[in-house]
Amino acid sequence: IRQVRHAGHNKWSNIKHIKAAKDLQNSKLASQFSHRIRVCVKDHGGDANPETNAKLKKIMAEAASANVPKSSLQAALKNKPDDRSEFQFEVGLPGGISLFVETLCSTRNGAINVLNGVLKKKGGSLETRLKTKFDKKGIIIVEVQDQNLEYLEEMAIEAGAEEVDLNTEEKMAEFTTDVNDFPNVKEFIEGKGFKCVDATISYLPEFPADPSNVERKVAENLKEILEGLDIVMAVHRNY
């Protein structure tokens, strides 16, 4: 386990933003996992049984931990994959800001055209390659009462989490996990009686930027617009 630390202001403001956009996020998350399930079944010769298709079992577990409705997952198992694919992009903004954009589109050029249509009006540039280092992690946010950081650290180690951050003002703790450990860690924490506020797979910056308030506001406005696009499944930021 990496060193456990208190959460900084930027990190917790990001969590609040995630919670505020939860309805839209849930809908897109269901679409994204449904697509992955259909592709996985196709790639494994039509094997829709998680017990014999190990990759499918992993995807189903991640989706369940992220609270994707079972009805969406079951429907995805019965449907054939569409012609869309997943594409990832990076958008650069002033202040060293990078937005990591996950899309689901029929072609890469089609996704580029949609994104550039927004960026030409709102600012920002589409990078020719992914330059900023983002790590794919499982994020679990739970409500806490009187538990102190030391107790949460011990539980994080026992659960197999990599980090835990405590916000005493918000009475919340955030556990960061390896993607492969995400379902088991969430199950362990809930088994200890904690109420899970949010659980999702996210991309975290290895080296966070430190933009000004104005630069931050510009990025937040663009992020919100991008998240509203049909082809965009999620937008992650490096601050």
JSON list of C-alpha atoms in Angstrom, two decimals, residues 93-209:
[
{"chain": "A", "resi": 93, "resn": "LEU", "atom": "CA", "xyz": [-5.78, 23.91, -22.07]},
{"chain": "A", "resi": 94, "resn": "PRO", "atom": "CA", "xyz": [-3.84, 26.85, -20.55]},
{"chain": "A", "resi": 95, "resn": "GLY", "atom": "CA", "xyz": [-2.32, 26.33, -17.11]},
{"chain": "A", "resi": 96, "resn": "GLY", "atom": "CA", "xyz": [-0.95, 22.89, -17.94]},
{"chain": "A", "resi": 97, "resn": "ILE", "atom": "CA", "xyz": [-4.48, 21.46, -17.88]},
{"chain": "A", "resi": 98, "resn": "SER", "atom": "CA", "xyz": [-5.21, 18.21, -19.67]},
{"chain": "A", "resi": 99, "resn": "LEU", "atom": "CA", "xyz": [-8.61, 16.61, -20.09]},
{"chain": "A", "resi": 100, "resn": "PHE", "atom": "CA", "xyz": [-8.61, 12.87, -20.76]},
{"chain": "A", "resi": 101, "resn": "VAL", "atom": "CA", "xyz": [-11.68, 12.13, -22.88]},
{"chain": "A", "resi": 102, "resn": "GLU", "atom": "CA", "xyz": [-13.21, 8.66, -23.32]},
{"chain": "A", "resi": 103, "resn": "THR", "atom": "CA", "xyz": [-15.46, 8.33, -26.37]},
{"chain": "A", "resi": 104, "resn": "LEU", "atom": "CA", "xyz": [-17.63, 5.69, -28.02]},
{"chain": "A", "resi": 105, "resn": "CYS", "atom": "CA", "xyz": [-17.97, 6.29, -31.76]},
{"chain": "A", "resi": 106, "resn": "SER", "atom": "CA", "xyz": [-18.13, 4.41, -35.06]},
{"chain": "A", "resi": 107, "resn": "THR", "atom": "CA", "xyz": [-14.78, 5.84, -36.25]},
{"chain": "A", "resi": 108, "resn": "ARG", "atom": "CA", "xyz": [-11.85, 7.72, -34.73]},
{"chain": "A", "resi": 109, "resn": "ASN", "atom": "CA", "xyz": [-12.16, 10.48, -37.33]},
{"chain": "A", "resi": 110, "resn": "GLY", "atom": "CA", "xyz": [-15.83, 10.83, -36.51]},
{"chain": "A", "resi": 111, "resn": "ALA", "atom": "CA", "xyz": [-14.99, 11.38, -32.84]},
{"chain": "A", "resi": 112, "resn": "ILE", "atom": "CA", "xyz": [-12.26, 13.88, -33.77]},
{"chain": "A", "resi": 113, "resn": "ASN", "atom": "CA", "xyz": [-14.70, 15.88, -35.90]},
{"chain": "A", "resi": 114, "resn": "VAL", "atom": "CA", "xyz": [-17.24, 16.07, -33.07]},
{"chain": "A", "resi": 115, "resn": "LEU", "atom": "CA", "xyz": [-14.64, 17.11, -30.48]},
{"chain": "A", "resi": 116, "resn": "ASN", "atom": "CA", "xyz": [-12.99, 19.68, -32.75]},
{"chain": "A", "resi": 117, "resn": "GLY", "atom": "CA", "xyz": [-16.41, 21.19, -33.46]},
{"chain": "A", "resi": 118, "resn": "VAL", "atom": "CA", "xyz": [-16.69, 22.02, -29.75]},
{"chain": "A", "resi": 119, "resn": "LEU", "atom": "CA", "xyz": [-13.06, 23.02, -29.23]},
{"chain": "A", "resi": 120, "resn": "LYS", "atom": "CA", "xyz": [-13.09, 25.54, -32.09]},
{"chain": "A", "resi": 121, "resn": "LYS", "atom": "CA", "xyz": [-15.91, 27.39, -30.32]},
{"chain": "A", "resi": 122, "resn": "LYS", "atom": "CA", "xyz": [-14.92, 26.91, -26.67]},
{"chain": "A", "resi": 123, "resn": "GLY", "atom": "CA", "xyz": [-11.11, 26.77, -26.81]},
{"chain": "A", "resi": 124, "resn": "GLY", "atom": "CA", "xyz": [-8.67, 23.98, -26.12]},
{"chain": "A", "resi": 125, "resn": "SER", "atom": "CA", "xyz": [-6.65, 21.89, -28.51]},
{"chain": "A", "resi": 126, "resn": "LEU", "atom": "CA", "xyz": [-6.90, 18.22, -29.38]},
{"chain": "A", "resi": 127, "resn": "GLU", "atom": "CA", "xyz": [-3.48, 16.65, -28.87]},
{"chain": "A", "resi": 128, "resn": "THR", "atom": "CA", "xyz": [-2.12, 14.38, -31.61]},
{"chain": "A", "resi": 129, "resn": "ARG", "atom": "CA", "xyz": [-1.26, 11.77, -28.96]},
{"chain": "A", "resi": 130, "resn": "LEU", "atom": "CA", "xyz": [-1.80, 11.06, -25.27]},
{"chain": "A", "resi": 131, "resn": "LYS", "atom": "CA", "xyz": [0.95, 13.03, -23.52]},
{"chain": "A", "resi": 132, "resn": "THR", "atom": "CA", "xyz": [-0.20, 13.29, -19.90]},
{"chain": "A", "resi": 133, "resn": "LYS", "atom": "CA", "xyz": [0.25, 10.26, -17.69]},
{"chain": "A", "resi": 134, "resn": "PHE", "atom": "CA", "xyz": [-3.07, 9.06, -16.25]},
{"chain": "A", "resi": 135, "resn": "ASP", "atom": "CA", "xyz": [-3.42, 5.92, -14.13]},
{"chain": "A", "resi": 136, "resn": "LYS", "atom": "CA", "xyz": [-6.61, 3.85, -14.35]},
{"chain": "A", "resi": 137, "resn": "LYS", "atom": "CA", "xyz": [-7.87, 3.25, -10.81]},
{"chain": "A", "resi": 138, "resn": "GLY", "atom": "CA", "xyz": [-10.93, 2.18, -8.86]},
{"chain": "A", "resi": 139, "resn": "ILE", "atom": "CA", "xyz": [-12.38, 4.95, -6.67]},
{"chain": "A", "resi": 140, "resn": "ILE", "atom": "CA", "xyz": [-14.67, 4.16, -3.73]},
{"chain": "A", "resi": 141, "resn": "ILE", "atom": "CA", "xyz": [-16.16, 6.96, -1.60]},
{"chain": "A", "resi": 142, "resn": "VAL", "atom": "CA", "xyz": [-17.83, 6.10, 1.70]},
{"chain": "A", "resi": 143, "resn": "GLU", "atom": "CA", "xyz": [-19.48, 7.97, 4.53]},
{"chain": "A", "resi": 144, "resn": "VAL", "atom": "CA", "xyz": [-17.59, 7.95, 7.84]},
{"chain": "A", "resi": 145, "resn": "GLN", "atom": "CA", "xyz": [-18.67, 8.84, 11.35]},
{"chain": "A", "resi": 146, "resn": "ASP", "atom": "CA", "xyz": [-16.06, 8.98, 14.10]},
{"chain": "A", "resi": 147, "resn": "GLN", "atom": "CA", "xyz": [-13.50, 6.72, 12.44]},
{"chain": "A", "resi": 148, "resn": "ASN", "atom": "CA", "xyz": [-10.03, 8.28, 12.44]},
{"chain": "A", "resi": 149, "resn": "LEU", "atom": "CA", "xyz": [-7.40, 8.09, 9.74]},
{"chain": "A", "resi": 150, "resn": "GLU", "atom": "CA", "xyz": [-5.42, 5.41, 11.56]},
{"chain": "A", "resi": 151, "resn": "TYR", "atom": "CA", "xyz": [-8.43, 3.08, 11.62]},
{"chain": "A", "resi": 152, "resn": "LEU", "atom": "CA", "xyz": [-9.11, 3.72, 7.93]},
{"chain": "A", "resi": 153, "resn": "GLU", "atom": "CA", "xyz": [-5.45, 3.09, 7.06]},
{"chain": "A", "resi": 154, "resn": "GLU", "atom": "CA", "xyz": [-5.58, -0.31, 8.76]},
{"chain": "A", "resi": 155, "resn": "MET", "atom": "CA", "xyz": [-8.82, -1.15, 6.95]},
{"chain": "A", "resi": 156, "resn": "ALA", "atom": "CA", "xyz": [-7.36, -0.03, 3.63]},
{"chain": "A", "resi": 157, "resn": "ILE", "atom": "CA", "xyz": [-4.40, -2.37, 4.06]},
{"chain": "A", "resi": 158, "resn": "GLU", "atom": "CA", "xyz": [-6.68, -5.25, 5.05]},
{"chain": "A", "resi": 159, "resn": "ALA", "atom": "CA", "xyz": [-9.01, -4.58, 2.12]},
{"chain": "A", "resi": 160, "resn": "GLY", "atom": "CA", "xyz": [-6.17, -4.42, -0.41]},
{"chain": "A", "resi": 161, "resn": "ALA", "atom": "CA", "xyz": [-6.60, -0.73, -1.28]},
{"chain": "A", "resi": 162, "resn": "GLU", "atom": "CA", "xyz": [-3.67, 1.41, -2.39]},
{"chain": "A", "resi": 163, "resn": "GLU", "atom": "CA", "xyz": [-4.63, 4.66, -0.68]},
{"chain": "A", "resi": 164, "resn": "VAL", "atom": "CA", "xyz": [-7.24, 6.18, 1.58]},
{"chain": "A", "resi": 165, "resn": "ASP", "atom": "CA", "xyz": [-7.98, 9.88, 1.96]},
{"chain": "A", "resi": 166, "resn": "LEU", "atom": "CA", "xyz": [-10.07, 11.30, 4.79]},
{"chain": "A", "resi": 167, "resn": "ASN", "atom": "CA", "xyz": [-12.10, 14.50, 4.72]},
{"chain": "A", "resi": 168, "resn": "THR", "atom": "CA", "xyz": [-13.30, 15.20, 8.25]},
{"chain": "A", "resi": 169, "resn": "GLU", "atom": "CA", "xyz": [-15.41, 18.21, 7.24]},
{"chain": "A", "resi": 170, "resn": "GLU", "atom": "CA", "xyz": [-17.39, 16.25, 4.65]},
{"chain": "A", "resi": 171, "resn": "LYS", "atom": "CA", "xyz": [-17.32, 13.09, 6.80]},
{"chain": "A", "resi": 172, "resn": "MET", "atom": "CA", "xyz": [-16.19, 11.05, 3.81]},
{"chain": "A", "resi": 173, "resn": "ALA", "atom": "CA", "xyz": [-13.28, 8.80, 2.94]},
{"chain": "A", "resi": 174, "resn": "GLU", "atom": "CA", "xyz": [-12.00, 7.90, -0.51]},
{"chain": "A", "resi": 175, "resn": "PHE", "atom": "CA", "xyz": [-10.30, 4.57, -1.19]},
{"chain": "A", "resi": 176, "resn": "THR", "atom": "CA", "xyz": [-8.13, 4.18, -4.29]},
{"chain": "A", "resi": 177, "resn": "THR", "atom": "CA", "xyz": [-7.59, 0.67, -5.66]},
{"chain": "A", "resi": 178, "resn": "ASP", "atom": "CA", "xyz": [-5.96, -1.19, -8.48]},
{"chain": "A", "resi": 179, "resn": "VAL", "atom": "CA", "xyz": [-8.59, -1.81, -11.15]},
{"chain": "A", "resi": 180, "resn": "ASN", "atom": "CA", "xyz": [-8.31, -5.58, -10.71]},
{"chain": "A", "resi": 181, "resn": "ASP", "atom": "CA", "xyz": [-8.93, -5.27, -6.95]},
{"chain": "A", "resi": 182, "resn": "PHE", "atom": "CA", "xyz": [-11.81, -2.79, -7.26]},
{"chain": "A", "resi": 183, "resn": "PRO", "atom": "CA", "xyz": [-14.78, -5.22, -6.83]},
{"chain": "A", "resi": 184, "resn": "ASN", "atom": "CA", "xyz": [-13.22, -7.08, -3.89]},
{"chain": "A", "resi": 185, "resn": "VAL", "atom": "CA", "xyz": [-12.19, -3.92, -2.06]},
{"chain": "A", "resi": 186, "resn": "LYS", "atom": "CA", "xyz": [-15.68, -2.42, -2.41]},
{"chain": "A", "resi": 187, "resn": "GLU", "atom": "CA", "xyz": [-17.27, -5.63, -1.13]},
{"chain": "A", "resi": 188, "resn": "PHE", "atom": "CA", "xyz": [-14.88, -5.72, 1.84]},
{"chain": "A", "resi": 189, "resn": "ILE", "atom": "CA", "xyz": [-15.52, -2.09, 2.82]},
{"chain": "A", "resi": 190, "resn": "GLU", "atom": "CA", "xyz": [-19.30, -2.47, 2.58]},
{"chain": "A", "resi": 191, "resn": "GLY", "atom": "CA", "xyz": [-18.97, -5.66, 4.61]},
{"chain": "A", "resi": 192, "resn": "LYS", "atom": "CA", "xyz": [-17.54, -3.51, 7.40]},
{"chain": "A", "resi": 193, "resn": "GLY", "atom": "CA", "xyz": [-20.79, -1.55, 7.50]},
{"chain": "A", "resi": 194, "resn": "PHE", "atom": "CA", "xyz": [-19.74, 1.54, 5.53]},
{"chain": "A", "resi": 195, "resn": "LYS", "atom": "CA", "xyz": [-22.25, 3.22, 3.22]},
{"chain": "A", "resi": 196, "resn": "CYS", "atom": "CA", "xyz": [-20.84, 3.60, -0.28]},
{"chain": "A", "resi": 197, "resn": "VAL", "atom": "CA", "xyz": [-21.60, 7.05, -1.76]},
{"chain": "A", "resi": 198, "resn": "ASP", "atom": "CA", "xyz": [-19.85, 6.47, -5.08]},
{"chain": "A", "resi": 199, "resn": "ALA", "atom": "CA", "xyz": [-17.81, 3.75, -6.76]},
{"chain": "A", "resi": 200, "resn": "THR", "atom": "CA", "xyz": [-16.34, 4.10, -10.22]},
{"chain": "A", "resi": 201, "resn": "ILE", "atom": "CA", "xyz": [-13.36, 3.45, -12.48]},
{"chain": "A", "resi": 202, "resn": "SER", "atom": "CA", "xyz": [-11.48, 6.68, -13.09]},
{"chain": "A", "resi": 203, "resn": "TYR", "atom": "CA", "xyz": [-8.24, 7.99, -14.58]},
{"chain": "A", "resi": 204, "resn": "LEU", "atom": "CA", "xyz": [-6.06, 9.89, -12.10]},
{"chain": "A", "resi": 205, "resn": "PRO", "atom": "CA", "xyz": [-3.13, 12.14, -13.09]},
{"chain": "A", "resi": 206, "resn": "GLU", "atom": "CA", "xyz": [0.31, 11.00, -12.04]},
{"chain": "A", "resi": 207, "resn": "PHE", "atom": "CA", "xyz": [1.50, 14.63, -11.87]},
{"chain": "A", "resi": 208, "resn": "PRO", "atom": "CA", "xyz": [-1.42, 17.01, -11.09]},
{"chain": "A", "resi": 209, "resn": "ALA", "atom": "CA", "xyz": [-1.38, 20.49, -12.60]}
]
